[in-house]
């Protein structure tokens, strides 16, 4: 829309004669017209009438405007019909004849050589989307379970490690005798229960020789005789003897220095009803023992005893005995504790932590014989074969007081008493 005022403009020059006009090439147009090849197109009405069906229906014979010359139908080169493959165009229509490409099959050669050996495609097949979704959900659930299980395992491991260090109280070593002390839980008879095991991995024997009892505190191993064994009963090991001459266990050296203070402790169960000596622990060889702990007949009845051979001069060794009369000695687990106080020159016997008696001595006679379990030397022969079981066999290089003996029975031995431990066998 304008306001009626002429706008500035530049006049256009007139086209030159025979220049073709604006947008056309110069010169006189070709006979066929602009955009058409020269020559007269064939009559359309002749082909349109359908007289020549062999050359295809509806295609000009002479090519016509926009069609190549030949007998092809609409959209087909010469020689093609409806639904039939075309034939290569003749030479001179659009240049030299070109080879018509072969139709590639599923595994046949294509226009540029052999095609890839591809599997046939099954059109119309759809994947099972529900199965894929279920499988994905299952994988996710499994991953979550693995993650949760790993986290729980890590927490339990951390908690277990913390508990271990708390129980150990930060102290190195595995021979804490307080942890291995007799249990305070008692059987109906008042003896410690057999389930007080300090460690599930504990072994009572030497790994390289199962006939040797391992010393858990010191370095004195004890070899078992043919009729001695150390089976596991419930949760604890027990050194068992059959009451025969081969029922024993012997060390290669002394367990204590009889000239100094010491304490012997053992948890025992005597299964023999016969009267006479049933030795738990002894030391000494030759014609007689230097010390022994066990059961024997006293005043016509069996009693727990601790006796020593003194160092008094004379043709016959002098024997001093402390007995716990009136105590049950058969088929009953009992904690025995025998004490030698070298300074006070006194020996004492405790049964289940209670003092049974004491006796003064001038001293214990020297002996070079080794420590023995289950037998003792009497009149130049082995005697007192033990029939039964024992464990928690310990030796301390100090003389327990009455308070320490009672605390030991409860598993509450003080640090000073624990520190004096020198040997321990079958403690688990």
Coordinates of C-alpha atoms in Angstrom, one line a residue:
X1 CA 0.0 0.0 0.0
X2 CA 1.4 3.5 -0.9
X3 CA 0.5 7.0 -0.2
X4 CA 0.5 8.0 -3.9
X5 CA 4.0 9.3 -3.9
X6 CA 6.5 7.9 -6.4
X7 CA 9.4 6.2 -4.7
X8 CA 13.0 6.6 -6.1
X9 CA 13.8 3.9 -8.7
X10 CA 16.3 3.1 -11.4
X11 CA 15.1 2.6 -14.9
X12 CA 15.7 -0.8 -16.5
X13 CA 17.4 -0.9 -20.0
X14 CA 15.5 -2.2 -22.9
X15 CA 16.5 -5.7 -24.0
X16 CA 18.7 -5.9 -27.0
X17 CA 17.3 -7.4 -30.2
X18 CA 17.4 -11.2 -30.3
X19 CA 18.8 -11.3 -26.8
X20 CA 16.1 -13.7 -25.5
X21 CA 14.5 -11.3 -23.1
X22 CA 14.8 -11.1 -19.4
X23 CA 16.0 -14.4 -17.9
X24 CA 16.4 -16.2 -21.2
X25 CA 19.6 -16.9 -23.2
X26 CA 20.3 -14.8 -26.2
X27 CA 19.3 -16.0 -29.6
X28 CA 16.3 -17.5 -31.3
X29 CA 14.8 -20.3 -29.3
X30 CA 15.4 -23.9 -30.5
X31 CA 12.6 -25.6 -32.4
X32 CA 11.6 -27.6 -29.5
X33 CA 11.2 -24.6 -27.2
X34 CA 12.9 -23.7 -24.1
X35 CA 13.6 -26.8 -21.9
X36 CA 12.7 -29.3 -24.6
X37 CA 14.9 -31.1 -27.1
X38 CA 14.7 -30.2 -30.7
X39 CA 12.4 -32.1 -32.9
X40 CA 8.7 -32.8 -33.0
X41 CA 7.3 -34.9 -30.4
X42 CA 5.3 -38.0 -31.4
X43 CA 1.6 -37.7 -31.5
X44 CA 0.2 -38.4 -28.2
X45 CA -3.2 -39.4 -29.3
X46 CA -1.7 -42.4 -31.2
X47 CA -0.2 -44.0 -28.1
X48 CA -2.9 -42.9 -25.8
X49 CA -5.4 -44.9 -27.7
X50 CA -3.6 -48.1 -26.6
X51 CA -3.0 -49.5 -30.1
X52 CA 0.6 -50.7 -29.3
X53 CA 0.4 -52.8 -26.2
X54 CA 3.7 -54.6 -26.8
X55 CA 5.6 -51.4 -26.0
X56 CA 3.8 -50.7 -22.8
X57 CA 0.6 -48.8 -22.2
X58 CA 0.5 -45.1 -22.0
X59 CA 4.1 -44.3 -23.0
X60 CA 4.9 -42.3 -26.1
X61 CA 6.8 -44.2 -28.8
X62 CA 8.9 -41.3 -29.8
X63 CA 9.9 -40.3 -26.3
X64 CA 7.8 -37.2 -26.1
X65 CA 8.5 -34.3 -23.9
X66 CA 10.3 -35.5 -20.8
X67 CA 10.6 -39.2 -21.9
X68 CA 13.4 -41.0 -23.7
X69 CA 12.8 -42.5 -27.0
X70 CA 11.9 -46.2 -27.0
X71 CA 9.1 -48.5 -26.2
X72 CA 9.1 -48.3 -22.5
X73 CA 6.0 -47.6 -20.5
X74 CA 5.6 -44.6 -18.2
X75 CA 8.5 -44.7 -15.7
X76 CA 10.1 -47.8 -17.3
X77 CA 13.0 -47.9 -19.8
X78 CA 12.6 -49.6 -23.1
X79 CA 11.4 -53.2 -22.9
X80 CA 9.9 -52.9 -19.4
X81 CA 6.4 -53.6 -18.6
X82 CA 4.3 -53.6 -15.5
X83 CA 6.0 -55.7 -12.8
X84 CA 8.9 -56.8 -15.1
X85 CA 12.5 -55.8 -14.7
X86 CA 13.6 -53.1 -17.2
X87 CA 16.3 -53.6 -19.9
X88 CA 19.3 -51.4 -20.3
X89 CA 18.7 -48.3 -22.4
X90 CA 19.9 -48.3 -25.9
X91 CA 23.0 -46.4 -27.0
X92 CA 22.5 -42.9 -28.0
X93 CA 19.6 -42.0 -25.9
X94 CA 21.4 -40.8 -22.8
X95 CA 24.9 -41.7 -23.9
X96 CA 26.6 -45.0 -24.2
X97 CA 24.8 -48.1 -22.9
X98 CA 25.3 -48.7 -19.1
X99 CA 25.1 -52.1 -17.6
X100 CA 22.0 -52.5 -15.6
X101 CA 22.8 -53.5 -12.0
X102 CA 21.8 -56.9 -10.9
X103 CA 19.3 -57.1 -8.1
X104 CA 21.1 -58.2 -5.0
X105 CA 19.6 -61.1 -3.1
X106 CA 19.9 -61.8 0.7
X107 CA 23.3 -63.4 0.3
X108 CA 24.1 -62.6 -3.4
X109 CA 26.4 -60.0 -5.0
X110 CA 25.3 -56.4 -5.0
X111 CA 26.1 -53.7 -7.5
X112 CA 29.6 -53.2 -6.0
X113 CA 30.6 -56.8 -5.4
X114 CA 29.4 -59.5 -2.9
X115 CA 27.4 -58.3 0.0
X116 CA 27.9 -59.2 3.6
X117 CA 26.6 -62.6 4.8
X118 CA 23.8 -61.2 7.0
X119 CA 21.1 -63.3 8.6
X120 CA 17.7 -62.8 7.2
X121 CA 15.7 -60.2 9.0
X122 CA 12.4 -61.4 10.4
X123 CA 10.2 -58.3 10.0
X124 CA 7.3 -57.9 12.3
X125 CA 8.9 -59.8 15.3
X126 CA 8.9 -57.8 18.5
X127 CA 11.0 -58.6 21.6
X128 CA 9.3 -59.8 24.8
X129 CA 9.3 -56.5 26.6
X130 CA 7.7 -57.9 29.8
X131 CA 10.4 -60.6 30.0
X132 CA 13.1 -58.0 29.6
X133 CA 11.6 -55.8 32.3
X134 CA 11.3 -58.8 34.7
X135 CA 15.0 -59.7 34.0
X136 CA 16.2 -56.1 34.6
X137 CA 14.2 -56.0 37.9
X138 CA 15.7 -59.3 39.0
X139 CA 19.2 -58.1 38.3
X140 CA 18.6 -54.9 40.3
X141 CA 17.2 -56.9 43.2
X142 CA 20.2 -59.2 43.2
X143 CA 22.7 -56.3 43.1
X144 CA 20.8 -54.7 46.1
X145 CA 21.0 -58.0 48.0
X146 CA 24.8 -58.3 47.3
X147 CA 25.3 -54.7 48.5
X148 CA 23.2 -55.2 51.7
X149 CA 25.0 -58.6 52.4
X150 CA 28.4 -57.0 51.9
X151 CA 27.6 -54.1 54.2
X152 CA 26.3 -56.5 56.9
X153 CA 29.4 -58.7 56.6
X154 CA 31.6 -55.7 56.9
X155 CA 29.8 -54.5 60.1
X156 CA 30.0 -58.0 61.6
X157 CA 33.8 -58.2 60.9
X158 CA 34.4 -54.7 62.3
X159 CA 32.3 -55.6 65.4
X160 CA 34.1 -58.9 65.8
X161 CA 37.5 -57.3 65.6
X162 CA 36.5 -54.7 68.1
X163 CA 35.2 -57.3 70.5
X164 CA 38.4 -59.3 70.1
X165 CA 40.5 -56.3 71.1
X166 CA 38.2 -55.4 74.0
X167 CA 38.4 -58.9 75.3
X168 CA 42.2 -58.9 74.9
X169 CA 42.3 -55.6 76.8
X170 CA 45.0 -54.5 74.4
X171 CA 47.5 -57.0 75.9
X172 CA 49.8 -59.0 73.5
X173 CA 50.3 -62.7 73.8
X174 CA 48.1 -65.7 74.0
X175 CA 49.0 -67.1 77.4
X176 CA 47.0 -64.9 79.7
X177 CA 46.3 -67.4 82.5
X178 CA 43.5 -65.4 83.9
X179 CA 41.5 -65.8 80.7
X180 CA 42.3 -69.5 80.9
X181 CA 41.5 -69.9 84.5
X182 CA 38.8 -72.4 85.6
X183 CA 35.2 -71.4 85.0
X184 CA 33.1 -70.1 87.8
X185 CA 30.1 -72.1 86.5
X186 CA 29.9 -75.3 88.5
X187 CA 28.4 -78.7 88.1
X188 CA 26.0 -80.0 90.8
X189 CA 29.0 -81.1 92.8
X190 CA 30.5 -77.6 92.7
X191 CA 33.3 -78.4 90.3
X192 CA 34.1 -76.2 87.3
X193 CA 32.2 -77.0 84.1
X194 CA 34.1 -78.6 81.2
X195 CA 33.0 -76.0 78.7
X196 CA 35.4 -73.2 79.7
X197 CA 37.5 -73.1 76.5
X198 CA 39.8 -70.1 76.0
X199 CA 40.0 -70.5 72.2
X200 CA 38.2 -72.6 69.6
X201 CA 41.5 -72.9 67.7
X202 CA 43.5 -74.2 70.7
X203 CA 45.5 -77.3 70.3
X204 CA 46.8 -79.2 73.4
X205 CA 49.6 -81.0 71.5
X206 CA 52.6 -79.9 69.5
X207 CA 51.8 -79.5 65.8
X208 CA 54.8 -81.6 64.7
X209 CA 54.2 -84.4 67.2
X210 CA 50.7 -85.1 68.6
X211 CA 52.2 -87.3 71.3
X212 CA 53.7 -84.2 73.0
X213 CA 51.6 -82.0 75.2
X214 CA 52.3 -78.4 74.3
X215 CA 53.4 -76.0 77.0
X216 CA 51.2 -72.9 76.5
X217 CA 53.4 -70.7 78.8
X218 CA 56.8 -72.2 78.9
X219 CA 58.9 -74.5 76.7
X220 CA 58.5 -77.8 78.5
X221 CA 56.7 -80.4 76.4
X222 CA 55.4 -83.6 78.0
X223 CA 55.4 -86.9 76.1
X224 CA 52.4 -89.1 76.6
X225 CA 52.7 -92.8 77.2
X226 CA 50.9 -95.4 75.0
X227 CA 47.8 -95.5 77.3
X228 CA 47.4 -91.7 77.6
X229 CA 45.5 -89.5 75.2
X230 CA 44.1 -86.1 74.9
X231 CA 40.6 -86.2 73.3
X232 CA 38.1 -83.3 73.1
X233 CA 35.1 -83.7 75.5
X234 CA 32.4 -81.3 74.5
X235 CA 34.2 -78.0 74.1
X236 CA 37.3 -78.8 76.1
X237 CA 40.3 -81.2 75.9
X238 CA 41.0 -83.7 78.6
X239 CA 44.2 -85.7 79.3
X240 CA 42.9 -89.2 80.0
X241 CA 44.7 -92.1 81.6
X242 CA 43.6 -95.8 81.7
X243 CA 45.2 -96.7 85.1
X244 CA 47.8 -99.0 83.5
X245 CA 51.6 -98.9 83.8
X246 CA 51.6 -97.1 80.3
X247 CA 49.2 -94.5 81.5
X248 CA 51.5 -91.5 82.1
X249 CA 53.0 -88.4 80.5
X250 CA 56.6 -87.5 81.3
X251 CA 58.6 -84.3 80.6
X252 CA 62.4 -84.2 79.9
X253 CA 63.1 -81.8 82.7
X254 CA 61.9 -80.6 86.1
X255 CA 58.7 -78.7 86.4
X256 CA 59.7 -76.8 89.6
X257 CA 62.8 -76.0 91.6
X258 CA 62.0 -77.8 94.9
X259 CA 64.3 -75.4 96.8
X260 CA 62.1 -72.4 95.9
X261 CA 58.5 -71.5 96.3
X262 CA 55.9 -72.8 93.8
X263 CA 52.2 -73.6 93.3
X264 CA 50.8 -76.7 91.5
X265 CA 47.3 -76.6 90.1
X266 CA 45.2 -79.2 88.2
X267 CA 41.5 -79.9 87.6
X268 CA 41.1 -83.6 87.9
X269 CA 38.5 -86.4 87.9
X270 CA 39.5 -89.7 89.4
X271 CA 37.5 -92.7 88.1
X272 CA 39.1 -95.4 90.2
X273 CA 37.3 -96.7 93.3
X274 CA 40.3 -98.7 94.5
X275 CA 42.1 -97.6 97.6
X276 CA 45.7 -96.6 97.4
X277 CA 47.7 -94.0 95.5
X278 CA 46.3 -92.3 92.4
X279 CA 48.9 -89.7 91.4
X280 CA 48.0 -86.6 89.5
X281 CA 51.5 -84.9 89.4
X282 CA 54.9 -85.8 90.7
X283 CA 58.6 -85.0 90.3
X284 CA 61.7 -87.1 91.1
X285 CA 63.3 -90.3 90.1
X286 CA 65.6 -92.8 91.8
X287 CA 64.2 -94.6 94.7
X288 CA 61.5 -92.1 95.6
X289 CA 59.7 -88.9 94.5
X290 CA 60.5 -85.4 95.7
X291 CA 56.9 -84.3 95.7
X292 CA 53.5 -85.6 94.6
X293 CA 49.9 -84.5 94.3
X294 CA 46.9 -86.9 94.1
X295 CA 44.7 -89.2 96.1
X296 CA 45.7 -91.9 98.6
X297 CA 44.4 -93.8 101.6
X298 CA 44.5 -91.8 104.8
X299 CA 43.2 -93.3 108.1
X300 CA 41.3 -96.0 106.2
X301 CA 39.6 -93.7 103.6
X302 CA 40.6 -92.1 100.3
X303 CA 41.6 -88.5 100.6
X304 CA 43.3 -85.9 98.4
X305 CA 46.9 -85.5 99.5
X306 CA 50.0 -83.3 98.8
X307 CA 53.2 -84.8 100.2
X308 CA 56.9 -84.1 99.9
X309 CA 60.1 -85.8 100.8
X310 CA 62.1 -83.6 103.1
X311 CA 65.8 -82.9 103.0
X312 CA 66.4 -84.3 106.5
X313 CA 69.4 -86.5 106.8
X314 CA 68.9 -90.2 107.6
X315 CA 68.8 -93.6 106.1
X316 CA 65.0 -93.4 105.4
X317 CA 63.6 -90.3 103.7
X318 CA 61.1 -88.4 105.8
X319 CA 57.7 -87.9 104.2
X320 CA 55.4 -85.0 105.1
X321 CA 51.8 -85.2 104.0
X322 CA 48.9 -82.8 104.0
X323 CA 45.5 -84.5 103.5
X324 CA 42.0 -83.3 102.7
X325 CA 39.9 -85.9 104.5
X326 CA 36.2 -86.1 104.0
X327 CA 36.2 -84.8 100.4
X328 CA 34.8 -86.8 97.5
X329 CA 37.6 -88.2 95.5
X330 CA 35.9 -90.4 92.9
X331 CA 34.1 -89.5 89.7
X332 CA 33.9 -85.8 90.5
X333 CA 35.7 -82.9 88.8
X334 CA 37.8 -81.2 91.5
X335 CA 40.3 -78.3 91.5
X336 CA 43.4 -79.2 93.4
X337 CA 46.0 -76.5 94.4
X338 CA 49.3 -77.4 96.2
X339 CA 51.6 -74.7 97.6
X340 CA 55.2 -74.7 98.8
X341 CA 56.3 -71.6 100.6
X342 CA 60.1 -71.7 100.8
X343 CA 60.3 -68.7 103.0
X344 CA 57.8 -69.9 105.5
X345 CA 58.9 -73.5 105.1
X346 CA 55.3 -74.6 104.8
X347 CA 53.3 -76.7 102.4
X348 CA 49.5 -76.3 101.9
X349 CA 46.7 -78.1 100.1
X350 CA 43.5 -76.4 98.7
X351 CA 40.5 -78.3 97.3
X352 CA 38.0 -76.3 95.3
X353 CA 39.7 -73.1 96.5
X354 CA 39.3 -74.0 100.1
X355 CA 42.2 -74.7 102.4
X356 CA 42.3 -78.3 103.5
X357 CA 45.4 -78.2 105.6
X358 CA 49.1 -77.2 105.9
X359 CA 52.2 -78.6 107.5
X360 CA 55.7 -77.2 108.3
X361 CA 58.8 -78.8 106.6
X362 CA 62.5 -78.1 106.9
X363 CA 62.7 -78.1 103.1
X364 CA 62.2 -80.4 100.1
X365 CA 65.0 -82.8 99.2
X366 CA 66.8 -82.1 95.9
X367 CA 65.9 -84.2 93.0
X368 CA 67.0 -84.2 89.4
X369 CA 64.1 -86.2 88.1
X370 CA 61.6 -84.8 85.6
X371 CA 58.0 -83.9 86.0
X372 CA 55.5 -86.7 85.6
X373 CA 51.7 -86.8 85.2
X374 CA 49.7 -89.9 86.2
X375 CA 52.4 -91.7 88.2
X376 CA 55.1 -91.3 90.8
X377 CA 58.3 -93.0 91.9
X378 CA 57.9 -95.2 95.0
X379 CA 60.6 -97.5 96.4
X380 CA 62.6 -97.5 93.2
X381 CA 59.6 -98.3 91.0
X382 CA 56.7 -96.5 89.3
X383 CA 53.4 -96.5 91.2
X384 CA 50.2 -94.7 91.7
X385 CA 48.8 -95.1 88.1
X386 CA 46.0 -92.7 87.6
X387 CA 42.7 -93.7 86.0
X388 CA 40.6 -90.7 84.9
X389 CA 41.0 -87.3 83.3
X390 CA 42.6 -84.0 84.0
X391 CA 43.1 -80.6 82.4
X392 CA 44.1 -77.0 83.4
X393 CA 47.5 -78.3 84.6
X394 CA 49.6 -75.3 85.7
X395 CA 52.7 -74.4 87.6
X396 CA 53.6 -71.0 89.2
X397 CA 56.9 -69.9 90.6
X398 CA 55.2 -68.2 93.6
X399 CA 53.4 -69.5 96.7
X400 CA 49.7 -68.7 96.5
X401 CA 48.1 -67.3 99.6
X402 CA 44.7 -68.5 100.7
X403 CA 43.1 -65.5 99.0
X404 CA 44.9 -66.2 95.8
X405 CA 43.9 -69.9 95.9
X406 CA 40.3 -69.0 96.3
X407 CA 40.5 -66.4 93.6
X408 CA 42.2 -68.8 91.2
X409 CA 39.3 -71.3 91.6
X410 CA 36.9 -68.5 90.6
X411 CA 39.1 -67.4 87.6
X412 CA 39.9 -64.1 89.3
X413 CA 43.6 -64.5 90.0
X414 CA 45.4 -61.2 90.5
X415 CA 48.0 -59.9 88.0
X416 CA 50.9 -60.7 90.4
X417 CA 49.8 -64.4 90.6
X418 CA 49.3 -64.6 86.8
X419 CA 52.7 -63.1 86.1
X420 CA 54.3 -65.9 88.0
X421 CA 53.0 -68.7 85.7
X422 CA 55.8 -70.8 84.2
X423 CA 54.0 -73.8 82.6
X424 CA 50.5 -74.7 81.4
X425 CA 49.2 -77.9 79.7
X426 CA 45.8 -78.9 78.3
X427 CA 44.2 -75.6 79.2
X428 CA 41.6 -75.5 76.5

